[in-house]
CSV table of C-alpha atoms in Angstrom, one decimal:
chain,number,residue,atom,x,y,z
A,1,MET,CA,34.0,30.4,29.2
A,2,PRO,CA,32.1,32.9,31.4
A,3,PRO,CA,29.4,35.0,29.7
A,4,ALA,CA,30.5,38.4,28.4
A,5,ARG,CA,29.6,41.3,30.6
A,6,PRO,CA,28.5,44.7,29.4
A,7,LEU,CA,31.1,47.5,29.2
A,8,SER,CA,29.3,49.3,32.1
A,9,GLN,CA,30.4,46.5,34.3
A,10,LEU,CA,34.0,46.5,33.2
A,11,GLY,CA,35.2,47.8,36.5
A,12,GLN,CA,33.7,44.8,38.2
A,13,LEU,CA,35.6,42.2,36.2
A,14,PRO,CA,38.3,40.3,38.2
A,15,THR,CA,41.8,41.3,37.2
A,16,ARG,CA,45.3,40.7,38.4
A,17,GLY,CA,46.8,44.0,39.2
A,18,PRO,CA,45.3,47.5,38.6
A,19,ARG,CA,41.8,47.7,37.3
A,20,LEU,CA,41.1,49.5,34.0
A,21,THR,CA,37.7,51.0,34.3
A,22,ARG,CA,35.7,53.6,32.6
A,23,ASP,CA,36.7,56.1,35.3
A,24,VAL,CA,40.4,56.2,34.1
A,25,PRO,CA,41.5,59.9,34.3
A,26,GLN,CA,42.0,61.5,30.9
A,27,ASP,CA,45.7,62.1,31.6
A,28,SER,CA,46.4,58.4,32.4
A,29,TYR,CA,49.2,56.6,30.5
A,30,LEU,CA,51.1,53.4,30.1
A,31,LYS,CA,54.9,53.4,30.2
A,32,VAL,CA,56.7,51.5,27.4
A,33,LYS,CA,60.3,50.4,27.9
A,34,MET,CA,62.6,49.2,25.2
A,35,LEU,CA,65.5,46.8,25.7
A,36,VAL,CA,67.9,49.6,24.6
A,37,GLY,CA,66.9,51.6,27.7
A,38,GLU,CA,64.6,54.1,26.0
A,39,GLU,CA,61.2,54.6,27.5
A,40,PHE,CA,58.1,56.6,26.5
A,41,GLN,CA,54.5,57.0,27.4
A,42,VAL,CA,51.3,56.3,25.5
A,43,PRO,CA,47.9,57.6,26.5
A,44,LEU,CA,45.6,55.0,28.1
A,45,ARG,CA,41.9,54.8,26.9
A,46,VAL,CA,39.0,52.6,27.9
A,47,PRO,CA,38.4,50.2,26.4
A,48,MET,CA,41.9,49.7,24.8
A,49,THR,CA,43.1,46.6,23.1
A,50,VAL,CA,46.6,45.3,22.6
A,51,GLN,CA,46.3,46.0,18.9
A,52,GLU,CA,45.6,49.7,19.6
A,53,LEU,CA,48.6,49.8,21.9
A,54,ARG,CA,50.7,48.2,19.2
A,55,GLN,CA,49.6,50.9,16.7
A,56,GLN,CA,50.5,53.7,19.2
A,57,VAL,CA,53.9,52.1,19.8
A,58,ALA,CA,54.5,51.8,16.1
A,59,GLN,CA,53.7,55.6,15.7
A,60,LYS,CA,56.2,56.5,18.4
A,61,THR,CA,59.0,54.1,17.5
A,62,GLY,CA,58.6,53.2,13.8
A,63,VAL,CA,58.6,49.5,14.8
A,64,PRO,CA,55.9,47.7,12.7
A,65,THR,CA,53.1,46.1,14.8
A,66,PHE,CA,54.0,42.6,13.5
A,67,GLN,CA,57.6,42.9,14.9
A,68,GLN,CA,56.4,43.9,18.4
A,69,ARG,CA,56.3,41.5,21.3
A,70,LEU,CA,54.7,43.3,24.3
A,71,LEU,CA,55.2,42.0,27.8
A,72,LEU,CA,53.8,43.1,31.2
A,73,HIS,CA,56.8,44.5,33.2
A,74,PRO,CA,58.2,43.2,35.5
A,75,LYS,CA,56.4,39.8,35.3
A,76,GLY,CA,57.3,39.1,31.7
A,77,THR,CA,53.8,37.9,30.8
A,78,VAL,CA,53.2,38.2,27.0
A,79,LEU,CA,50.2,40.4,26.3
A,80,GLN,CA,47.5,38.6,24.3
A,81,ASP,CA,46.0,40.3,21.3
A,82,ASP,CA,42.5,39.0,21.9
A,83,GLN,CA,42.0,40.4,25.3
A,84,PRO,CA,41.6,44.0,26.5
A,85,LEU,CA,44.5,45.6,28.5
A,86,GLY,CA,42.5,45.8,31.7
A,87,LEU,CA,41.9,42.0,31.8
A,88,GLN,CA,45.6,41.4,31.5
A,89,GLY,CA,46.5,43.4,34.6
A,90,LEU,CA,47.3,46.7,33.0
A,91,GLY,CA,46.1,50.0,34.4
A,92,PRO,CA,47.2,53.6,34.7
A,93,GLU,CA,51.0,53.9,35.0
A,94,SER,CA,51.6,50.2,34.3
A,95,THR,CA,54.8,49.4,32.4
A,96,VAL,CA,55.0,47.4,29.2
A,97,LEU,CA,58.3,46.0,27.8
A,98,LEU,CA,58.7,46.2,24.0
A,99,VAL,CA,60.8,43.5,22.5
A,100,VAL,CA,61.5,43.9,18.7
A,101,GLN,CA,61.4,40.6,16.9
A,102,PRO,CA,63.8,40.2,14.0
A,103,CYS,CA,62.5,39.7,10.5
A,104,GLU,CA,64.0,36.7,8.8
A,105,PRO,CA,63.7,36.2,5.0
A,106,LEU,CA,60.7,34.3,4.0
A,107,SER,CA,59.9,32.2,0.9
A,108,ILE,CA,56.4,32.7,-0.6
A,109,LEU,CA,54.7,31.6,-3.8
A,110,VAL,CA,53.2,33.9,-6.3
A,111,ARG,CA,50.7,32.2,-8.7
A,112,ASN,CA,50.1,34.0,-12.0
A,113,SER,CA,46.9,34.0,-14.1
A,114,ALA,CA,48.2,31.0,-16.1
A,115,GLY,CA,48.3,29.0,-12.9
A,116,ARG,CA,52.1,28.8,-12.6
A,117,SER,CA,53.6,29.4,-9.2
A,118,ARG,CA,57.1,30.9,-8.7
A,119,ALA,CA,58.9,31.2,-5.4
A,120,TYR,CA,60.1,34.6,-4.1
A,121,LYS,CA,62.3,35.4,-1.1
A,122,VAL,CA,60.9,38.4,0.7
A,123,GLN,CA,61.4,40.4,3.9
A,124,LEU,CA,58.2,41.1,5.9
A,125,THR,CA,59.4,44.7,6.2
A,126,GLN,CA,59.3,45.3,2.5
A,127,THR,CA,56.2,46.8,0.9
A,128,VAL,CA,53.7,45.3,-1.5
A,129,ALA,CA,55.0,47.7,-4.2
A,130,GLN,CA,58.5,46.2,-3.7
A,131,LEU,CA,57.1,42.7,-4.1
A,132,LYS,CA,55.3,43.8,-7.2
A,133,GLN,CA,58.6,45.0,-8.7
A,134,GLN,CA,60.2,41.6,-8.0
A,135,VAL,CA,57.2,39.8,-9.7
A,136,SER,CA,57.3,42.3,-12.5
A,137,GLN,CA,60.9,41.5,-13.3
A,138,GLN,CA,60.3,37.7,-13.2
A,139,GLU,CA,57.0,37.6,-15.0
A,140,GLY,CA,57.9,40.3,-17.6
A,141,VAL,CA,54.7,42.3,-16.8
A,142,ARG,CA,54.7,45.9,-15.7
A,143,ALA,CA,53.8,46.4,-12.1
A,144,ASP,CA,51.0,48.7,-13.0
A,145,GLN,CA,49.3,46.0,-15.0
A,146,PHE,CA,48.5,43.6,-12.2
A,147,SER,CA,47.4,43.4,-8.6
A,148,LEU,CA,48.3,41.0,-5.9
A,149,VAL,CA,45.8,39.2,-3.7
A,150,PHE,CA,46.4,37.3,-0.4
A,151,GLN,CA,43.7,35.3,1.3
A,152,GLY,CA,41.0,36.8,-0.9
A,153,ARG,CA,42.0,40.4,-0.1
A,154,PRO,CA,43.7,42.9,-2.4
A,155,MET,CA,47.2,43.9,-1.3
A,156,GLU,CA,47.8,47.7,-1.2
A,157,ASP,CA,51.1,49.0,-2.5
A,158,LYS,CA,52.0,50.9,0.7
A,159,GLN,CA,51.4,47.9,3.1
A,160,GLN,CA,54.3,46.1,4.6
A,161,LEU,CA,54.1,42.3,3.9
A,162,GLY,CA,54.2,41.6,7.6
A,163,GLU,CA,50.9,43.5,8.1
A,164,LEU,CA,49.2,41.0,5.9
A,165,GLY,CA,50.1,37.8,7.8
A,166,LEU,CA,52.2,36.1,5.1
A,167,THR,CA,53.7,32.8,6.2
A,168,LEU,CA,56.3,30.4,4.9
A,169,ASN,CA,55.3,29.1,1.5
A,170,CYS,CA,51.9,30.8,1.5
A,171,THR,CA,50.4,31.7,-1.9
A,172,VAL,CA,49.8,35.2,-3.3
A,173,TYR,CA,47.8,35.5,-6.4
A,174,MET,CA,48.7,37.8,-9.3
A,175,ASN,CA,45.7,39.2,-11.1
A,176,PRO,CA,46.1,41.1,-14.4
A,177,TYR,CA,44.2,44.3,-14.9
A,178,LEU,CA,41.6,44.3,-17.6
A,179,ARG,CA,42.0,46.9,-20.4
A,180,GLY,CA,40.9,50.1,-18.9
A,181,GLY,CA,42.6,49.6,-15.6
A,182,THR,CA,40.2,47.5,-13.5
A,183,PRO,CA,41.5,44.2,-12.0
A,184,HIS,CA,39.9,40.8,-12.4
A,185,ALA,CA,37.9,39.7,-9.4
A,186,PRO,CA,40.3,38.6,-6.7
A,187,ARG,CA,41.5,35.1,-7.0
A,188,GLY,CA,42.5,32.8,-4.3
A,189,PRO,CA,41.1,30.0,-2.1
């Protein structure tokens, strides 16, 4: 792997296609095309990551970031999240194709404070609050009396499950609140 170069040398990095440098005019944009024929523009900034582009696309379309597959148009090359746009051949007036990936139902496990796990069928587009309602009904505990934790991080009610990176048969931990409203320390591996 070549050594990282400072941002000041970004314009000198080899790329395929247009170069994305610090000298990009302020009114530069990327064009995003959808398979249904719609297209729109998003402002182009330096440095800009694929994740930042996904967030802008989500704001314009309502398509959650985890359902987006972004491709360089017309080549069809899938954009890589871990690389800046400029290193992937994107520059001012480049075109990106947005493919919306379907969300299939997913089975996850929720482990309660007694150590028992129960399977739940969820959609990645549902919110944590909706999952808490499912758990509440099965466990017989009000949703405001527990929190959910995934991979050591508290899950926020407004988050969509897909934003959290849940996978098939992953484990979410149910932590009861102590009297007075504060949760136990997050449980999990």
